[in-house]
Short mmCIF file of C-alpha atoms and ligand atoms in Angstrom, two decimals:
data_model
loop_
_atom_site.label_atom_id
_atom_site.label_comp_id
_atom_site.label_asym_id
_atom_site.label_seq_id
_atom_site.Cartn_x
_atom_site.Cartn_y
_atom_site.Cartn_z
CA MET A 1 139.45 44.13 168.05
CA ALA A 2 140.33 42.77 164.65
CA THR A 3 140.89 45.30 161.85
CA THR A 4 138.30 45.34 159.08
CA ILE A 5 140.09 44.94 155.74
CA THR A 6 139.33 44.22 152.09
CA ILE A 7 140.58 41.03 150.46
CA GLN A 8 142.76 42.88 147.94
CA ASP A 9 144.97 44.01 150.85
CA ILE A 10 145.20 40.63 152.57
CA ALA A 11 148.95 40.19 151.98
CA ASP A 12 149.60 43.16 154.28
CA TYR A 13 147.97 41.37 157.23
CA GLU A 14 149.81 38.06 157.42
CA GLY A 15 149.65 36.65 160.95
CA GLN A 16 147.05 39.19 162.07
CA GLU A 17 143.44 38.84 163.05
CA VAL A 18 141.15 40.58 160.53
CA THR A 19 137.46 41.05 159.82
CA LEU A 20 136.13 40.56 156.28
CA LYS A 21 132.67 41.53 155.03
CA GLY A 22 131.37 39.73 151.99
CA TRP A 23 129.44 36.92 150.37
CA LEU A 24 129.89 33.17 150.39
CA TYR A 25 131.05 32.12 146.93
CA LEU A 26 131.63 28.42 147.53
CA ASN A 27 131.06 26.22 150.56
CA THR A 28 132.82 22.86 150.61
CA GLY A 29 134.11 20.59 153.34
CA LYS A 30 136.23 17.62 154.18
CA GLY A 31 136.13 15.93 157.60
CA LYS A 32 136.89 18.40 160.33
CA LEU A 33 137.55 21.20 157.84
CA GLN A 34 135.00 23.46 156.15
CA PHE A 35 136.18 25.79 153.36
CA LEU A 36 134.23 29.00 152.91
CA ARG A 37 135.35 30.85 149.84
CA LEU A 38 134.48 34.47 150.53
CA ARG A 39 134.30 37.31 148.02
CA ASP A 40 133.98 40.97 148.92
CA GLY A 41 134.10 42.74 145.56
CA THR A 42 137.85 43.36 145.76
CA GLY A 43 138.93 39.74 145.74
CA ILE A 44 138.24 36.16 146.73
CA VAL A 45 139.83 34.34 149.65
CA GLN A 46 139.54 30.88 151.14
CA CYS A 47 138.47 30.85 154.81
CA VAL A 48 138.86 27.64 156.77
CA ALA A 49 136.84 26.49 159.76
CA PHE A 50 138.40 23.76 161.96
CA ARG A 51 135.75 21.86 163.96
CA PRO A 52 137.72 21.39 167.22
CA GLU A 53 138.52 25.11 167.23
CA ILE A 54 135.11 26.65 166.62
CA GLY A 55 132.92 23.97 168.18
CA ASP A 56 130.38 21.51 166.76
CA GLU A 57 127.40 23.83 166.76
CA THR A 58 129.03 26.68 164.79
CA PHE A 59 130.72 24.18 162.49
CA GLU A 60 127.39 22.53 161.60
CA ALA A 61 125.80 25.97 161.05
CA LEU A 62 128.57 27.00 158.67
CA LYS A 63 128.24 23.76 156.73
CA ARG A 64 124.60 24.55 156.01
CA LEU A 65 125.17 28.12 154.76
CA GLY A 66 123.92 28.66 151.21
CA GLN A 67 125.86 30.22 148.35
CA GLU A 68 125.72 34.05 148.43
CA SER A 69 124.95 34.21 152.15
CA SER A 70 126.21 37.56 153.42
CA LEU A 71 128.78 37.25 156.20
CA ILE A 72 131.00 39.20 158.54
CA LEU A 73 133.89 36.90 159.26
CA THR A 74 136.83 37.23 161.63
CA GLY A 75 139.95 35.12 161.53
CA THR A 76 143.71 34.96 161.22
CA VAL A 77 145.52 35.50 157.92
CA ARG A 78 147.96 32.71 156.98
CA LYS A 79 150.27 32.45 154.01
CA ASP A 80 149.65 29.33 151.96
CA GLU A 81 151.02 29.07 148.43
CA ARG A 82 148.30 26.66 147.39
CA ALA A 83 145.35 28.70 148.61
CA PRO A 84 142.99 29.51 145.72
CA GLY A 85 141.51 32.96 145.29
CA LEU A 86 142.36 36.38 144.03
CA PRO A 87 145.01 37.57 144.83
CA GLY A 88 145.48 33.94 146.11
CA GLY A 89 148.26 32.54 148.26
CA TYR A 90 146.59 33.45 151.57
CA GLU A 91 143.86 31.87 153.66
CA VAL A 92 141.96 32.89 156.76
CA GLY A 93 141.60 30.60 159.79
CA ILE A 94 138.03 31.31 160.92
CA LYS A 95 137.46 32.40 164.54
CA GLN A 96 133.99 33.84 164.31
CA VAL A 97 131.22 34.30 161.73
CA GLU A 98 128.26 36.64 161.87
CA VAL A 99 125.60 35.67 159.34
CA VAL A 100 123.92 38.80 157.98
CA GLN A 101 121.64 36.70 155.80
CA ASP A 102 121.59 33.00 155.08
CA ALA A 103 120.75 32.92 151.35
CA VAL A 104 118.73 29.93 150.13
CA ASP A 105 118.59 28.49 146.60
CA TYR A 106 120.80 30.99 144.78
CA PRO A 107 119.95 30.29 141.15
CA ILE A 108 123.46 30.41 139.65
CA GLY A 109 125.62 27.47 140.71
CA PRO A 110 128.98 26.10 139.69
CA LYS A 111 127.23 23.90 137.08
CA GLU A 112 126.86 25.00 133.46
CA HIS A 113 124.03 27.38 132.59
CA GLY A 114 122.74 28.54 129.21
CA VAL A 115 123.67 32.08 128.21
CA GLU A 116 120.02 33.22 127.97
CA PHE A 117 119.45 32.08 131.55
CA LEU A 118 122.59 33.88 132.66
CA MET A 119 121.59 37.05 130.79
CA ASP A 120 118.11 36.93 132.39
CA ASN A 121 119.98 36.83 135.69
CA ARG A 122 122.58 39.40 134.72
CA HIS A 123 121.94 41.26 138.01
CA LEU A 124 123.24 38.16 139.82
CA TRP A 125 125.64 36.83 137.20
CA LEU A 126 127.88 39.89 137.72
CA ARG A 127 128.92 38.27 141.03
CA SER A 128 130.53 35.31 139.23
CA SER A 129 134.29 35.52 139.12
CA LEU A 130 134.66 35.71 135.32
CA GLN A 131 132.09 38.46 134.96
CA TRP A 132 133.64 40.22 137.91
CA ALA A 133 137.05 40.03 136.24
CA ILE A 134 135.67 41.45 132.96
CA MET A 135 134.13 44.45 134.72
CA ARG A 136 137.38 45.15 136.54
CA VAL A 137 139.27 45.07 133.25
CA ARG A 138 136.62 47.36 131.75
CA ALA A 139 137.08 49.89 134.55
CA THR A 140 140.84 49.82 134.04
CA ILE A 141 140.48 50.38 130.29
CA LYS A 142 138.22 53.38 130.96
CA ARG A 143 140.74 54.77 133.42
CA ALA A 144 143.62 54.24 130.96
CA ILE A 145 141.70 56.03 128.20
CA ILE A 146 141.05 59.04 130.41
CA ASP A 147 144.58 59.12 131.84
CA PHE A 148 146.19 59.00 128.42
CA LEU A 149 144.06 61.80 126.97
CA ASP A 150 144.18 64.01 130.05
CA SER A 151 147.94 63.79 130.15
CA SER A 152 148.17 64.58 126.41
CA SER A 153 146.56 68.04 126.81
CA PHE A 154 143.07 67.02 125.72
CA LEU A 155 140.06 68.77 127.19
CA ASN A 156 137.24 66.44 128.18
CA ILE A 157 134.04 68.11 127.04
CA ASP A 158 130.63 66.49 126.95
CA THR A 159 128.42 66.33 123.88
CA PRO A 160 124.63 66.03 123.87
CA ILE A 161 122.78 62.71 123.97
CA ILE A 162 119.58 64.15 122.55
CA THR A 163 120.39 65.34 119.05
CA PRO A 164 118.35 66.88 116.25
CA ALA A 165 120.29 65.38 113.29
CA ALA A 166 121.92 62.19 112.04
CA ALA A 167 125.70 61.84 111.83
CA GLU A 168 126.40 58.18 111.03
CA GLY A 169 123.64 57.34 108.55
CA THR A 170 119.91 57.43 109.10
CA SER A 171 119.25 53.70 109.39
CA THR A 172 120.47 53.26 112.97
CA LEU A 173 118.72 56.18 114.68
CA PHE A 174 116.69 55.76 117.85
CA GLU A 175 113.89 58.29 117.68
CA VAL A 176 112.85 60.33 120.70
CA ASP A 177 109.75 62.48 121.05
CA TYR A 178 111.23 65.82 122.10
CA PHE A 179 108.20 67.91 123.13
CA ASP A 180 106.42 66.99 119.89
CA GLU A 181 109.55 67.46 117.82
CA LYS A 182 111.51 64.59 116.35
CA ALA A 183 114.92 64.03 117.94
CA TYR A 184 117.41 61.14 118.14
CA LEU A 185 119.71 59.49 120.66
CA ALA A 186 123.30 60.36 119.80
CA GLN A 187 125.14 58.00 117.42
CA THR A 188 128.32 60.00 118.01
CA GLY A 189 129.49 63.24 119.59
CA GLN A 190 131.78 63.94 116.68
CA LEU A 191 130.04 66.88 115.03
CA TYR A 192 130.01 68.73 118.36
CA ASN A 193 133.64 67.74 118.94
CA GLU A 194 134.48 69.46 115.66
CA ALA A 195 132.97 72.67 117.00
CA ASN A 196 134.75 72.17 120.32
CA ILE A 197 138.26 71.80 118.85
CA MET A 198 137.95 75.21 117.23
CA ALA A 199 137.55 76.53 120.78
CA PHE A 200 139.88 74.17 122.68
CA GLY A 201 142.33 72.57 120.21
CA LYS A 202 142.22 68.94 121.32
CA VAL A 203 139.10 67.51 122.94
CA TYR A 204 137.38 64.23 123.70
CA CYS A 205 133.97 63.08 124.72
CA PHE A 206 133.42 59.72 126.39
CA GLY A 207 129.96 58.47 127.03
CA PRO A 208 127.03 56.31 125.98
CA THR A 209 126.23 56.07 122.29
CA PHE A 210 123.17 54.59 120.61
CA ARG A 211 122.64 52.64 117.42
CA ALA A 212 119.38 50.97 116.48
CA GLU A 213 121.34 48.08 114.96
CA LYS A 214 119.01 45.48 113.49
CA SER A 215 121.91 43.03 113.37
CA LYS A 216 122.42 40.15 115.78
CA THR A 217 126.19 39.86 115.62
CA ARG A 218 128.83 39.26 118.26
CA ARG A 219 130.01 42.84 117.73
CA HIS A 220 126.90 45.00 117.94
CA LEU A 221 125.14 46.57 120.87
CA ALA A 222 122.29 49.08 120.74
CA GLU A 223 123.89 51.06 123.56
CA PHE A 224 127.65 51.22 123.97
CA TRP A 225 130.34 53.55 125.24
CA MET A 226 132.56 55.37 122.81
CA VAL A 227 135.53 57.65 123.41
CA GLU A 228 135.95 60.22 120.67
CA PRO A 229 139.13 62.32 120.51
CA GLU A 230 139.18 65.15 117.96
CA MET A 231 142.23 67.21 117.03
CA ALA A 232 142.71 70.51 115.17
CA PHE A 233 145.62 70.78 112.70
CA PHE A 234 145.77 66.98 112.37
CA ASP A 235 145.88 64.95 109.17
CA LEU A 236 145.40 61.26 108.45
CA ASP A 237 149.04 60.34 109.17
CA ASP A 238 148.99 62.25 112.46
CA LEU A 239 145.81 60.38 113.30
CA MET A 240 147.28 56.90 112.78
CA ALA A 241 150.41 57.76 114.72
CA PHE A 242 148.27 58.99 117.60
CA GLU A 243 145.90 56.01 117.56
CA GLU A 244 148.71 53.45 117.78
CA GLU A 245 150.19 55.19 120.83
CA PHE A 246 146.76 55.41 122.42
CA VAL A 247 145.79 51.77 121.89
CA SER A 248 149.23 50.51 122.94
CA TYR A 249 149.00 52.48 126.16
CA ILE A 250 145.55 51.07 126.93
CA VAL A 251 146.64 47.48 126.32
CA GLN A 252 149.98 47.70 128.15
CA THR A 253 148.40 49.45 131.15
CA THR A 254 145.72 46.77 131.37
CA LEU A 255 148.31 44.01 131.07
CA ARG A 256 150.34 45.53 133.86
CA THR A 257 147.52 46.21 136.31
CA ARG A 258 144.97 43.47 135.52
CA ARG A 259 147.13 40.47 134.71
CA ALA A 260 145.48 38.34 137.41
CA GLU A 261 142.01 39.05 135.98
CA LEU A 262 143.16 38.30 132.42
CA GLU A 263 144.73 35.05 133.59
CA LEU A 264 141.51 34.15 135.43
CA LEU A 265 139.72 34.69 132.11
CA GLY A 266 142.16 32.28 130.48
CA ARG A 267 143.36 34.99 128.08
CA ASP A 268 146.34 34.09 125.91
CA LEU A 269 148.51 37.16 126.54
CA THR A 270 150.98 36.81 123.67
CA PHE A 271 148.95 38.89 121.19
CA LEU A 272 148.44 41.56 123.82
CA GLU A 273 152.15 41.73 124.62
CA ASN A 274 152.72 42.51 120.90
CA VAL A 275 150.53 45.59 120.94
CA LYS A 276 153.23 48.21 120.50
CA PRO A 277 153.84 50.79 117.76
CA PRO A 278 154.19 50.75 114.85
CA PHE A 279 151.03 49.00 113.63
CA PRO A 280 150.94 47.79 110.03
CA ARG A 281 149.05 50.07 107.62
CA ILE A 282 147.35 48.87 104.48
CA SER A 283 145.13 50.72 102.06
CA TYR A 284 141.61 49.56 101.30
CA ASP A 285 142.82 48.75 97.76
CA GLU A 286 145.49 46.45 99.13
CA ALA A 287 143.07 44.89 101.61
CA VAL A 288 140.72 43.99 98.74
CA GLU A 289 143.62 42.45 96.81
CA ARG A 290 144.69 40.42 99.83
CA LEU A 291 141.15 39.18 100.37
CA GLN A 292 140.88 38.19 96.74
CA ALA A 293 144.18 36.33 97.05
CA ILE A 294 142.90 34.44 100.10
CA ARG A 295 139.77 33.52 98.14
CA GLU A 296 141.85 32.19 95.28
CA THR A 297 144.03 29.99 97.46
CA THR A 298 141.57 28.68 100.05
CA ASP A 299 140.18 25.15 99.81
CA ASP A 300 137.25 26.10 102.01
CA PRO A 301 134.18 26.74 99.78
CA GLU A 302 132.31 28.45 102.62
CA LEU A 303 135.14 30.90 103.20
CA LYS A 304 135.35 31.54 99.45
CA GLU A 305 131.68 32.49 99.50
CA LEU A 306 131.97 34.65 102.64
CA LEU A 307 134.98 36.55 101.37
CA GLN A 308 133.42 37.69 98.10
CA ILE A 309 134.35 41.31 97.61
CA GLU A 310 134.35 43.83 94.79
CA TRP A 311 136.19 47.14 95.00
CA GLY A 312 133.73 49.65 96.44
CA ALA A 313 131.93 47.37 98.88
CA ASP A 314 132.24 47.67 102.64
CA PHE A 315 133.89 44.90 104.63
CA GLY A 316 131.76 42.58 106.71
CA SER A 317 132.92 40.67 109.77
CA PRO A 318 134.37 37.75 107.75
CA HIS A 319 136.53 40.14 105.70
CA GLU A 320 137.83 41.91 108.78
CA THR A 321 138.45 38.61 110.54
CA GLU A 322 140.58 37.26 107.67
CA LEU A 323 142.53 40.50 107.34
CA THR A 324 143.43 40.55 111.04
CA LYS A 325 144.71 36.98 110.79
CA LEU A 326 147.50 38.24 108.53
CA PHE A 327 149.07 40.32 111.32
CA ASP A 328 150.32 39.82 114.87
CA ARG A 329 149.01 43.18 116.13
CA PRO A 330 146.24 45.64 115.26
CA VAL A 331 146.20 46.76 111.62
CA PHE A 332 145.12 50.06 110.07
CA VAL A 333 143.03 49.93 106.92
CA TYR A 334 142.84 53.40 105.36
CA GLY A 335 141.35 55.01 102.27
CA TYR A 336 137.93 53.34 102.09
CA PRO A 337 135.56 54.07 99.22
CA THR A 338 133.66 57.31 99.84
CA GLN A 339 130.34 55.56 99.21
CA VAL A 340 130.58 53.25 102.24
CA LYS A 341 131.54 55.92 104.76
CA ALA A 342 129.85 58.85 106.49
CA PHE A 343 129.36 62.16 104.69
CA TYR A 344 131.99 64.22 106.56
CA MET A 345 135.21 62.48 105.46
CA GLU A 346 137.87 64.41 103.51
CA PRO A 347 138.22 63.19 99.91
CA TRP A 348 141.54 61.65 98.87
CA PRO A 349 143.49 64.20 96.81
CA GLY A 350 142.96 63.39 93.14
CA ARG A 351 140.74 60.38 93.93
CA PRO A 352 137.28 61.56 94.98
CA GLU A 353 135.96 57.97 95.05
CA VAL A 354 138.23 57.36 98.07
CA CYS A 355 138.16 59.18 101.43
CA LYS A 356 140.73 59.86 104.14
CA SER A 357 139.22 57.36 106.54
CA VAL A 358 140.98 54.81 108.68
CA ASP A 359 139.65 51.87 110.67
CA LEU A 360 141.75 50.02 113.21
CA LEU A 361 141.14 46.26 113.22
CA ALA A 362 142.04 44.26 116.31
CA PRO A 363 143.86 40.94 115.87
CA GLU A 364 142.58 37.38 116.43
CA GLY A 365 139.46 38.09 114.43
CA TYR A 366 138.10 40.86 116.64
CA GLY A 367 137.86 43.37 113.81
CA GLU A 368 137.05 47.08 113.91
CA ILE A 369 137.56 48.73 117.26
CA ILE A 370 138.20 52.24 115.93
CA GLY A 371 136.61 54.22 113.11
CA GLY A 372 138.06 57.60 112.25
CA SER A 373 139.02 60.03 109.53
CA GLU A 374 140.32 63.35 108.48
CA ARG A 375 137.28 65.63 108.17
CA MET A 376 136.23 67.84 105.28
CA SER A 377 137.62 71.29 105.93
CA ASN A 378 136.37 73.06 102.81
CA LEU A 379 132.92 74.63 102.89
CA ASP A 380 131.87 73.88 99.30
CA VAL A 381 133.06 70.29 99.47
CA LEU A 382 131.06 69.75 102.67
CA VAL A 383 127.85 71.31 101.34
CA GLU A 384 128.11 69.15 98.23
CA ALA A 385 128.53 66.01 100.39
CA ILE A 386 125.55 66.83 102.61
CA ASN A 387 123.41 67.29 99.50
CA ARG A 388 124.73 64.11 97.93
CA HIS A 389 123.75 62.18 101.07
CA GLU A 390 120.29 63.80 100.87
CA LEU A 391 120.61 65.19 104.39
CA PRO A 392 118.57 68.32 105.24
CA LEU A 393 121.04 71.17 104.80
CA GLN A 394 119.28 73.49 107.27
CA ASN A 395 120.04 71.02 110.12
CA TYR A 396 123.77 71.30 109.45
CA GLN A 397 124.13 75.06 109.23
CA TRP A 398 125.96 75.30 112.55
CA TYR A 399 128.33 72.52 111.43
CA ILE A 400 128.94 74.26 108.10
CA ASP A 401 129.73 77.47 110.06
CA LEU A 402 132.89 75.75 111.30
CA ARG A 403 134.16 75.86 107.69
CA ARG A 404 133.32 79.56 107.49
CA TYR A 405 135.24 80.90 110.45
CA GLY A 406 138.83 79.74 110.63
CA THR A 407 138.58 76.24 109.16
CA VAL A 408 141.65 73.99 109.55
CA PRO A 409 142.58 70.42 108.63
CA HIS A 410 141.34 68.25 111.49
CA SER A 411 140.85 64.62 112.34
CA GLY A 412 139.37 62.37 114.97
CA PHE A 413 138.16 58.90 115.76
CA GLY A 414 135.86 56.84 117.92
CA LEU A 415 136.96 53.81 119.91
CA GLY A 416 134.22 51.46 121.08
CA LEU A 417 134.74 50.55 124.72
CA GLU A 418 132.89 47.22 124.69
CA ARG A 419 134.64 46.01 121.53
CA THR A 420 137.95 46.88 123.13
CA VAL A 421 137.01 45.09 126.35
CA ALA A 422 135.84 42.04 124.39
CA TRP A 423 139.13 41.92 122.51
CA ILE A 424 141.42 42.47 125.51
CA CYS A 425 139.48 39.93 127.60
CA GLY A 426 139.24 37.49 124.68
CA LEU A 427 135.43 37.24 124.87
CA ALA A 428 133.43 35.33 122.29
CA HIS A 429 130.59 37.88 122.37
CA ILE A 430 130.42 41.62 123.06
CA ARG A 431 127.43 41.28 125.42
CA GLU A 432 129.64 40.20 128.33
CA ALA A 433 131.70 43.38 127.95
CA SER A 434 128.72 45.47 129.11
CA PRO A 435 127.28 45.22 132.62
CA TYR A 436 123.70 45.42 131.32
CA PRO A 437 123.85 44.94 127.54
CA ARG A 438 121.16 46.30 125.22
CA THR A 439 120.80 44.22 122.08
CA LEU A 440 118.19 43.65 119.39
CA ASN A 441 116.35 41.13 121.56
CA ARG A 442 117.17 42.22 125.07
CA MET A 443 116.80 45.26 127.31
CA TRP A 444 116.25 43.38 130.60
CA PRO A 445 117.28 43.48 133.39
O1 4AD B 1 132.92 53.66 113.06
P1 4AD B 1 131.93 54.40 113.90
O2 4AD B 1 130.51 54.33 113.51
O3 4AD B 1 132.46 55.89 113.92
C1 4AD B 1 131.85 56.98 114.44
O4 4AD B 1 130.81 57.00 115.04
C2 4AD B 1 132.64 58.24 114.28
N1 4AD B 1 131.75 59.39 114.34
C3 4AD B 1 133.68 58.29 115.37
C4 4AD B 1 134.55 59.51 115.27
O5 4AD B 1 135.27 59.62 114.29
N2 4AD B 1 134.47 60.39 116.22
O6 4AD B 1 132.05 53.91 115.40
C5 4AD B 1 133.27 53.99 116.08
C6 4AD B 1 133.49 52.75 116.93
C7 4AD B 1 133.58 51.46 116.13
O7 4AD B 1 134.87 51.26 115.62
C8 4AD B 1 133.22 50.43 117.19
O8 4AD B 1 134.33 50.17 118.04
C9 4AD B 1 132.18 51.17 117.99
O9 4AD B 1 132.38 52.54 117.79
N3 4AD B 1 130.83 50.78 117.56
C10 4AD B 1 130.05 49.87 118.18
N4 4AD B 1 130.28 49.12 119.27
C11 4AD B 1 129.29 48.30 119.67
N5 4AD B 1 128.09 48.19 119.06
C12 4AD B 1 127.82 48.94 117.95
N6 4AD B 1 126.63 48.86 117.37
C13 4AD B 1 128.84 49.83 117.47
N7 4AD B 1 128.91 50.71 116.45
C14 4AD B 1 130.13 51.27 116.52
MG1 MG B 2 132.98 52.19 111.63
#
């Protein structure tokens, strides 16, 4: 009896007879040889049928098998440097094939397809090797995030998805009918995290987050995953120092454990290799000056137009893209104008028009992957900010309580999982970083 194995372990079975269970990814032939590229979810391996060995009848049957036919295949593992696949370097000499189902007319072939067609068939497209590689990188990034925080004495504590109040501005709220009361899908778990740190010190939540974004950009999803660490007795400098360690760990772990997938994706790894502390830090003021300098020196009239910026305005994608091009690793931009940020950010000492916020922008034009800040710790300052933002004070009483009973300086941030996956994988659009993306014009399949 041959041992049933998964393709990822194939190197351990050289010279042995094994059974593989999977799907036919590619079926090609040449003369007396038929090449069945088999995938099983853990890898891809080339399996070779030799006509004189398996007989004419079986050989002809194999030749006719359609892409994505499900198979149980037995054969001998051979080392062959040239063999394609993942991990690659091994092939299987076929002895026997049991066809579980012969699939006919699988709609996604090796030829080019439009992205809308592929998105309509997302439930099938996930089987394609590039999509498969992205999801494996995504899983590794999630694991790295959790490992880093768990081993840094953070408590993972969940925050509600159904929430009664806004936290990140009222324009991106998804409304829910909560037994005839108005409620919203969570834009962030932060406000609850702030309560949780006063009980547990350092906490994080990691889960789905919702924004009714009316924008059709390469960076926005309506549903995405965000990890949000929050720390008591932490100021803005502590926050940046922590974020650079965190992001470097995520990138270096992914590079180490998913190099084959990143290479399959054609990712240029040089920028990723650079992701090590310290990251450059520039103030919003300096960022505006740099953008204005780029505008003054560029010969490109379109860029000049796109990069228009006055002090006080928020950055758009073009601004972030140009700023990241100035550095070889992620860059912190801190001290944004109070008016473009959420209500809860600590004012800059002596400069109330600026807040203790910091965004981390990923290189190569990827832009913001982290938004964070030091939070207001003073009760009166917070109440004034809630009123200034015209938010209903009664909804925030529990949050204000945190400034009544043992308030401390504290800080936290949110890292968007899909933006991080898109950056690390080098994707042109965030939608491929999510298994089933929700965007302005799509919630199927
Ligand atoms: O900057 P944001 O809005 O910050 C917060 O929500 C804070 N409450 C987080 C905190 O301090 N605990 O979002 C944080 C990150 C962004 O940097 C981005 O990576 C991601 O969440 N993000 C999105 N990702 C995909 N699609 C969207 N529509 C996103 N909006 C934010
Ligand atoms: Mg932000």
